[in-house]
Structures are given as C-alpha cells and as structure tokens.
Short mmCIF file of N, CA and C in Angstrom, two decimals:
data_model
loop_
_atom_site.label_atom_id
_atom_site.label_comp_id
_atom_site.label_asym_id
_atom_site.label_seq_id
_atom_site.Cartn_x
_atom_site.Cartn_y
_atom_site.Cartn_z
N UNK A 1 38.98 74.08 108.95
CA UNK A 1 37.92 74.52 109.53
C UNK A 1 36.95 72.73 108.92
N UNK A 2 36.53 72.62 110.36
CA UNK A 2 35.97 70.93 110.01
C UNK A 2 34.49 71.43 109.94
N UNK A 3 33.99 69.80 109.64
CA UNK A 3 32.56 71.00 107.95
C UNK A 3 32.01 70.37 108.53
N UNK A 4 31.16 71.94 108.95
CA UNK A 4 29.44 71.27 109.98
C UNK A 4 28.53 70.74 109.42
N UNK A 5 27.40 70.86 110.07
CA UNK A 5 26.71 69.91 109.08
C UNK A 5 26.01 70.66 109.50
N UNK A 6 24.36 71.44 108.58
CA UNK A 6 23.46 71.86 107.95
C UNK A 6 22.59 70.94 108.46
N UNK A 7 20.85 71.11 109.12
CA UNK A 7 19.95 70.35 108.41
C UNK A 7 18.71 71.61 108.47
N UNK A 8 17.92 70.94 107.83
CA UNK A 8 16.79 71.91 107.10
C UNK A 8 15.81 71.28 106.61
N UNK A 9 14.89 71.39 107.11
CA UNK A 9 13.33 71.52 106.76
C UNK A 9 12.10 72.53 106.37
N UNK A 10 11.69 72.75 105.02
CA UNK A 10 10.70 73.28 104.79
C UNK A 10 10.64 74.50 104.27
N UNK A 11 13.02 74.60 104.13
CA UNK A 11 13.83 75.91 104.02
C UNK A 11 14.53 75.33 102.93
N UNK A 12 15.22 75.62 102.32
CA UNK A 12 16.17 75.20 101.26
C UNK A 12 18.06 76.26 101.08
N UNK A 13 18.54 75.34 101.56
CA UNK A 13 20.24 76.03 101.55
C UNK A 13 20.62 75.14 101.29
N UNK A 14 22.39 75.66 100.05
CA UNK A 14 23.05 74.47 99.47
C UNK A 14 23.88 75.44 99.52
N UNK A 15 26.00 74.31 100.18
CA UNK A 15 26.68 75.28 100.80
C UNK A 15 27.44 73.49 100.11
N UNK A 16 28.70 73.54 99.27
CA UNK A 16 29.78 72.79 98.80
C UNK A 16 30.75 72.32 100.15
N UNK A 17 30.99 73.52 101.00
CA UNK A 17 31.58 72.97 102.35
C UNK A 17 31.23 72.61 103.69
N UNK A 18 29.78 72.28 103.41
CA UNK A 18 28.79 71.88 105.16
C UNK A 18 28.22 70.33 104.15
N UNK A 19 28.13 69.57 104.69
CA UNK A 19 26.39 68.47 104.74
C UNK A 19 26.14 69.01 104.84
N UNK A 20 24.57 69.16 103.99
CA UNK A 20 23.18 69.78 104.19
C UNK A 20 22.10 68.88 104.26
N UNK A 21 21.58 68.72 105.26
CA UNK A 21 20.55 67.79 105.42
C UNK A 21 19.57 67.67 105.03
N UNK A 22 18.19 67.73 104.46
CA UNK A 22 17.17 67.99 104.62
C UNK A 22 16.15 66.76 105.87
N UNK A 23 16.24 66.94 106.14
CA UNK A 23 15.52 66.11 107.60
C UNK A 23 13.95 66.06 108.36
N UNK A 24 12.97 67.12 107.14
CA UNK A 24 11.67 67.06 107.04
C UNK A 24 10.72 65.00 106.51
N UNK A 25 12.04 64.76 106.10
CA UNK A 25 11.31 63.73 106.59
C UNK A 25 11.97 62.16 106.92
N UNK A 26 12.42 62.22 107.60
CA UNK A 26 14.53 62.07 107.78
C UNK A 26 13.85 62.70 109.21
N UNK A 27 13.76 62.31 110.17
CA UNK A 27 14.30 63.34 111.32
C UNK A 27 15.07 63.43 111.87
N UNK A 28 15.84 61.25 112.17
CA UNK A 28 16.76 61.13 112.86
C UNK A 28 18.02 62.46 112.22
N UNK A 29 17.24 62.91 111.12
CA UNK A 29 18.68 63.25 110.10
C UNK A 29 19.36 64.78 111.06
N UNK A 30 18.41 64.91 111.74
CA UNK A 30 19.35 66.43 111.93
C UNK A 30 20.08 65.88 113.25
N UNK A 31 19.72 64.95 114.25
CA UNK A 31 21.15 64.59 115.26
C UNK A 31 22.67 65.80 115.15
N UNK A 32 22.73 65.90 115.27
CA UNK A 32 24.41 66.39 115.78
C UNK A 32 24.32 67.38 114.48
N UNK A 33 23.63 68.72 113.79
CA UNK A 33 23.78 69.46 113.10
C UNK A 33 24.38 70.86 114.53
N UNK A 34 25.47 71.25 114.12
CA UNK A 34 25.65 72.93 113.91
C UNK A 34 24.68 73.71 113.53
N UNK A 35 23.60 73.22 112.43
CA UNK A 35 22.23 74.33 112.32
C UNK A 35 21.68 73.94 112.22
N UNK A 36 20.74 74.59 112.53
CA UNK A 36 19.29 73.92 111.98
C UNK A 36 18.32 74.78 111.43
N UNK A 37 17.84 75.11 110.32
CA UNK A 37 17.09 75.58 109.74
C UNK A 37 15.46 74.73 109.64
N UNK A 38 14.64 76.10 109.72
CA UNK A 38 13.27 76.07 109.85
C UNK A 38 11.92 77.31 109.59
N UNK A 39 11.18 76.82 109.77
CA UNK A 39 9.66 77.57 108.98
C UNK A 39 9.11 78.07 110.53
N UNK A 40 9.31 79.20 110.96
CA UNK A 40 8.19 79.88 111.82
C UNK A 40 7.28 78.54 112.05
N UNK A 41 6.17 78.94 111.01
CA UNK A 41 5.66 77.57 111.58
C UNK A 41 5.36 76.77 111.85
N UNK A 42 6.27 75.45 112.20
CA UNK A 42 7.01 74.48 112.81
C UNK A 42 7.35 74.00 113.36
N UNK A 43 8.27 75.96 114.77
CA UNK A 43 8.88 75.31 115.64
C UNK A 43 8.36 74.37 116.65
N UNK A 44 7.02 74.63 116.96
CA UNK A 44 6.51 73.59 117.72
C UNK A 44 7.01 72.05 117.41
N UNK A 45 6.12 71.74 116.34
CA UNK A 45 6.75 70.38 114.84
C UNK A 45 8.12 70.22 114.99
N UNK A 46 8.96 70.81 115.10
CA UNK A 46 10.38 70.57 115.63
C UNK A 46 11.11 70.93 116.16
N UNK A 47 10.88 71.67 117.08
CA UNK A 47 11.65 72.47 117.87
C UNK A 47 11.94 71.61 119.43
N UNK A 48 10.53 70.22 119.73
CA UNK A 48 11.49 68.89 120.87
C UNK A 48 12.55 68.56 120.13
N UNK A 49 12.79 67.47 118.77
CA UNK A 49 13.24 67.09 118.55
C UNK A 49 14.60 67.65 118.46
N UNK A 50 14.64 69.20 117.74
CA UNK A 50 16.08 69.57 118.09
C UNK A 50 16.78 69.80 118.64
N UNK A 51 16.11 69.73 120.12
CA UNK A 51 16.24 69.77 121.23
C UNK A 51 17.14 68.94 121.47
N UNK A 52 16.32 67.18 121.63
CA UNK A 52 16.73 66.69 122.17
C UNK A 52 17.96 65.74 120.75
N UNK A 53 18.52 65.89 119.54
CA UNK A 53 19.06 65.66 118.14
C UNK A 53 19.80 66.38 118.39
N UNK A 54 19.61 67.31 118.53
CA UNK A 54 21.14 68.68 118.39
C UNK A 54 20.72 70.10 119.42
N UNK A 55 20.98 69.07 120.03
CA UNK A 55 21.06 69.91 121.74
C UNK A 55 22.40 72.13 121.54
N UNK A 56 23.31 71.71 120.80
CA UNK A 56 24.38 72.38 119.95
C UNK A 56 24.38 73.55 119.25
N UNK A 57 23.11 73.30 118.31
CA UNK A 57 22.53 74.01 117.31
C UNK A 57 22.61 74.95 116.82
N UNK A 58 22.39 75.95 116.22
CA UNK A 58 22.52 77.42 115.84
C UNK A 58 21.24 77.27 115.71
N UNK A 59 20.13 77.55 115.58
CA UNK A 59 19.02 77.76 114.92
C UNK A 59 18.31 78.99 114.08
N UNK A 60 18.08 78.57 112.39
CA UNK A 60 17.91 80.37 112.51
C UNK A 60 16.20 79.20 111.60
N UNK A 61 16.06 80.83 111.52
CA UNK A 61 13.68 80.86 111.98
C UNK A 61 13.86 81.02 110.85
N UNK A 62 12.58 81.16 110.11
CA UNK A 62 12.69 81.84 109.06
C UNK A 62 10.87 81.72 108.78
N UNK A 63 11.03 82.83 109.14
CA UNK A 63 9.19 83.77 109.15
C UNK A 63 9.27 85.08 109.77
N UNK A 64 7.31 84.69 110.68
CA UNK A 64 7.57 86.79 111.64
C UNK A 64 8.58 85.84 112.47
N UNK A 65 8.65 85.17 113.12
CA UNK A 65 8.36 85.08 114.58
C UNK A 65 9.78 83.94 114.84
N UNK A 66 10.43 84.18 115.90
CA UNK A 66 11.62 82.43 116.26
C UNK A 66 10.81 81.86 117.83
N UNK A 67 9.78 83.02 118.04
CA UNK A 67 9.14 82.31 119.03
C UNK A 67 9.35 81.16 119.76
N UNK A 68 7.65 79.96 118.71
CA UNK A 68 8.00 78.84 118.91
C UNK A 68 9.17 78.40 118.47
N UNK A 69 9.69 78.53 118.43
CA UNK A 69 11.07 77.40 118.67
C UNK A 69 11.41 77.61 119.83
N UNK A 70 11.91 78.81 119.75
CA UNK A 70 12.84 79.30 121.49
C UNK A 70 11.91 78.43 122.09
N UNK A 71 10.37 79.20 122.35
CA UNK A 71 9.75 78.16 124.06
C UNK A 71 10.19 76.26 124.00
N UNK A 72 9.88 76.16 122.66
CA UNK A 72 10.46 74.23 122.82
C UNK A 72 11.72 74.11 122.86
N UNK A 73 12.24 74.90 122.49
CA UNK A 73 14.22 74.33 122.22
C UNK A 73 14.42 74.76 124.20
N UNK A 74 13.86 75.34 124.04
CA UNK A 74 14.68 75.84 125.57
C UNK A 74 16.21 76.72 125.37
N UNK A 75 17.02 77.10 124.11
CA UNK A 75 18.18 77.43 123.94
C UNK A 75 17.91 78.75 124.49
N UNK A 76 19.29 79.22 124.32
CA UNK A 76 19.79 80.56 124.25
C UNK A 76 19.88 80.77 123.83
N UNK A 77 18.77 82.82 123.72
CA UNK A 77 19.47 83.82 122.29
C UNK A 77 19.34 83.25 121.77
N UNK A 78 20.95 83.75 121.70
CA UNK A 78 22.27 83.70 120.57
C UNK A 78 21.49 81.86 119.79
N UNK A 79 20.99 81.31 120.41
CA UNK A 79 21.00 80.23 119.09
C UNK A 79 19.85 80.43 118.98
N UNK A 80 19.47 81.31 119.09
CA UNK A 80 18.61 81.15 117.96
C UNK A 80 17.65 83.03 117.57
N UNK A 81 18.11 82.48 115.36
CA UNK A 81 17.93 83.04 114.64
C UNK A 81 17.07 83.34 113.92
N UNK A 82 15.75 84.51 114.48
CA UNK A 82 15.08 85.08 113.33
C UNK A 82 15.62 85.60 111.91
N UNK A 83 14.95 84.84 110.51
CA UNK A 83 15.21 86.14 109.41
C UNK A 83 13.63 86.15 108.19
N UNK A 84 13.43 86.89 107.71
CA UNK A 84 12.10 87.55 107.21
C UNK A 84 11.60 86.43 106.04
N UNK A 85 12.88 86.01 105.17
CA UNK A 85 12.07 85.54 104.11
C UNK A 85 13.45 84.30 103.69
N UNK A 86 13.33 83.42 103.08
CA UNK A 86 13.88 82.64 102.16
C UNK A 86 15.30 82.99 102.20
N UNK A 87 15.00 84.78 101.55
CA UNK A 87 16.20 84.85 101.08
C UNK A 87 17.30 85.51 101.64
N UNK A 88 17.17 85.53 103.39
CA UNK A 88 17.63 85.74 104.40
C UNK A 88 18.83 84.83 104.70
N UNK A 89 18.69 83.63 104.31
CA UNK A 89 19.36 82.28 105.19
C UNK A 89 19.47 81.85 104.99
N UNK A 90 21.09 82.05 103.00
CA UNK A 90 22.11 81.97 103.13
C UNK A 90 23.53 82.37 103.50
N UNK A 91 23.18 84.08 103.54
CA UNK A 91 23.89 84.64 104.01
C UNK A 91 23.82 84.85 105.96
N UNK A 92 23.19 84.70 106.02
CA UNK A 92 22.81 84.14 107.48
C UNK A 92 23.67 82.77 108.75
N UNK A 93 23.51 82.08 107.76
CA UNK A 93 23.80 80.18 107.86
C UNK A 93 24.81 80.37 107.60
N UNK A 94 25.35 80.71 105.88
CA UNK A 94 26.89 81.44 106.00
C UNK A 94 27.55 82.03 107.54
N UNK A 95 27.21 82.22 107.20
CA UNK A 95 27.79 83.38 109.01
C UNK A 95 27.98 82.65 110.06
N UNK A 96 27.22 81.31 109.73
CA UNK A 96 27.14 80.90 111.91
C UNK A 96 28.65 79.45 110.95
N UNK A 97 27.90 79.09 109.64
CA UNK A 97 29.25 78.66 108.78
C UNK A 97 31.14 79.06 109.11
N UNK A 98 30.85 80.39 108.18
CA UNK A 98 31.96 80.36 108.29
C UNK A 98 33.04 80.84 109.94
N UNK A 99 32.12 80.98 110.88
CA UNK A 99 32.60 81.97 111.77
C UNK A 99 33.05 83.93 111.21
N UNK A 100 31.82 83.69 110.77
CA UNK A 100 32.27 85.39 110.12
C UNK A 100 32.25 86.36 111.07
N UNK A 101 31.05 86.45 112.12
CA UNK A 101 31.12 88.01 112.83
C UNK A 101 30.70 88.91 111.85
N UNK A 102 29.37 88.21 110.72
CA UNK A 102 29.63 89.82 109.98
C UNK A 102 27.92 89.48 110.58
N UNK A 103 27.64 91.38 110.37
CA UNK A 103 25.57 92.46 110.87
C UNK A 103 24.82 91.99 109.78
N UNK A 104 23.99 91.69 110.23
CA UNK A 104 22.91 91.39 109.94
C UNK A 104 21.69 92.03 110.62
N UNK A 105 20.64 92.26 109.99
CA UNK A 105 19.92 92.08 110.33
C UNK A 105 18.66 91.82 110.40
N UNK A 106 18.39 91.23 112.27
CA UNK A 106 17.96 89.82 112.20
C UNK A 106 16.12 89.57 113.14
N UNK A 107 15.68 88.37 113.94
CA UNK A 107 15.28 89.14 114.29
C UNK A 107 15.39 87.90 116.00
N UNK A 108 15.89 88.40 116.98
CA UNK A 108 15.50 88.17 118.13
C UNK A 108 15.49 88.16 119.29
N UNK A 109 15.87 87.47 120.42
CA UNK A 109 15.11 88.27 121.37
C UNK A 109 16.46 88.99 122.36
N UNK A 110 15.16 91.38 122.25
CA UNK A 110 16.30 91.09 123.00
C UNK A 110 15.63 91.93 124.84
N UNK A 111 17.21 92.18 125.21
CA UNK A 111 16.73 91.93 126.63
C UNK A 111 17.24 93.03 127.40
N UNK A 112 16.36 94.33 126.93
CA UNK A 112 17.07 95.16 127.02
C UNK A 112 18.07 96.28 126.16
N UNK A 113 18.61 95.95 125.50
CA UNK A 113 18.72 96.73 124.19
C UNK A 113 17.84 96.86 123.33
N UNK A 114 18.35 97.90 122.97
CA UNK A 114 17.79 99.09 122.03
C UNK A 114 16.08 99.42 122.73
N UNK A 115 16.52 99.21 123.84
CA UNK A 115 14.79 99.62 124.84
C UNK A 115 14.19 98.57 124.90
N UNK A 116 14.31 97.77 124.39
CA UNK A 116 12.91 96.15 124.55
C UNK A 116 13.38 95.13 124.82
N UNK A 117 12.44 95.16 126.43
CA UNK A 117 12.81 94.71 126.59
C UNK A 117 11.79 92.44 127.05
N UNK A 118 13.34 91.44 126.41
CA UNK A 118 12.21 90.53 126.67
C UNK A 118 10.90 90.38 125.16
N UNK A 119 11.50 90.89 124.35
CA UNK A 119 11.13 90.46 123.48
C UNK A 119 11.38 90.79 122.29
N UNK A 120 10.99 89.78 120.89
CA UNK A 120 11.38 89.57 119.63
C UNK A 120 11.82 90.84 118.42
N UNK A 121 12.48 91.43 118.68
CA UNK A 121 12.58 91.97 117.50
C UNK A 121 12.71 92.00 116.48
N UNK A 122 13.50 92.76 115.34
CA UNK A 122 14.52 92.87 114.29
C UNK A 122 15.42 93.93 114.54
N UNK A 123 16.16 93.51 114.29
CA UNK A 123 17.24 94.67 115.78
C UNK A 123 18.92 94.66 114.03
N UNK A 124 19.26 95.27 114.68
CA UNK A 124 21.28 95.06 114.10
C UNK A 124 21.91 93.56 114.59
N UNK A 125 22.16 92.65 114.23
CA UNK A 125 23.36 91.32 115.34
C UNK A 125 24.33 91.70 114.41
N UNK A 126 26.07 90.70 116.02
CA UNK A 126 26.44 89.66 115.10
C UNK A 126 26.49 89.03 114.72
N UNK A 127 26.95 88.06 113.53
CA UNK A 127 26.80 86.42 113.62
C UNK A 127 28.38 85.92 113.92
N UNK A 128 27.88 84.79 113.99
CA UNK A 128 29.47 84.16 113.99
C UNK A 128 29.10 82.81 114.11
N UNK A 129 30.12 82.01 114.66
CA UNK A 129 29.66 80.83 114.95
C UNK A 129 29.34 79.83 115.26
N UNK A 130 28.68 80.98 117.00
CA UNK A 130 27.71 80.19 118.64
C UNK A 130 26.69 81.33 117.81
N UNK A 131 25.84 81.63 116.98
CA UNK A 131 24.49 82.54 116.70
C UNK A 131 24.87 83.97 116.87
N UNK A 132 24.19 84.23 117.42
CA UNK A 132 24.48 85.97 117.35
C UNK A 132 26.08 86.27 118.39
N UNK A 133 26.85 86.53 117.94
CA UNK A 133 27.42 87.64 118.91
C UNK A 133 27.60 87.89 119.39
N UNK A 134 26.64 89.59 119.77
CA UNK A 134 25.80 90.93 119.52
C UNK A 134 25.21 91.39 118.86
N UNK A 135 24.10 91.86 119.85
CA UNK A 135 23.14 92.84 119.20
C UNK A 135 23.68 94.30 119.10
N UNK A 136 23.24 94.94 118.19
CA UNK A 136 24.36 96.30 117.88
C UNK A 136 24.06 96.87 118.29
N UNK A 137 23.86 98.05 119.41
CA UNK A 137 23.17 98.94 120.26
C UNK A 137 23.83 100.83 119.10
N UNK A 138 22.57 100.79 120.09
CA UNK A 138 22.73 102.51 119.41
C UNK A 138 22.22 102.86 117.48
N UNK A 139 22.27 103.88 116.50
CA UNK A 139 21.99 104.19 115.46
C UNK A 139 22.93 102.82 114.16
#
C-alpha cells in the first residue's frame, strides 16, 4: 500500500503508516494530501486552498455540518464526510487510508437516499479509499 498523506487543521490525527502534516500554520503543506481533516467552522477559510492544492482529497469535516466545505471545494459528495466530534476522526480517516469499506454513521449530503433530498444528514455509510462508497438504505 502506498503511503497516504493526511493534512489536518484544527483537528487531531496520528498514524504511523501515513504522513500526517498540520497545515494550519503552513498552508502549502496541504498540497497533494489524500485526506484533509478540518473543523466545520473553518470550511470557508480552508475550502479554496483544499480545492486548489489537494484536488483529489477526501475531506473529513469535524462539527455540525460539512456544508461550507462542500460549497467551497465543489468536491463530489462522496469526498466530503462530516463527523460530529474529534473522537470520530481517527476511525473514519483510517477507513480512507486503509480502504476498509467500513460502516459508520456520518454526515453526508443525501440525494434521495433514506427519503432525504439534497440535504446533509447523519446516516449510515460505507467508507473506503475514495470516501463514501455507499449510503446504506433501510433500517
């Protein structure tokens, strides 16, 4: 497995199998990141930088809603994953880094799934190396 690059700002993540950089004080360090972790309230602050410097990244947004980051990056919905708090970051990022296809409850933009149309909602999903692999329907 190639070494994955994880860039964080305002959040915490550690993994000996990945290159982890804090880009909050050195924005250029986000360049080429495979996974970016930011706080929801900083979506507008970091969105364009992430879009321009890490255009293929999966973005994990910590907080109430990943809406601002989604709007700022214009990334496909599969690559924008919201988690409620810091304790949810490591398992979700690890699922991306290791392409696990693991199931989590995360905040994603639904487009008809579970009867939710074009809104962010906390729903069960499978997460792998490309982000959200599927929104799990049913109970």
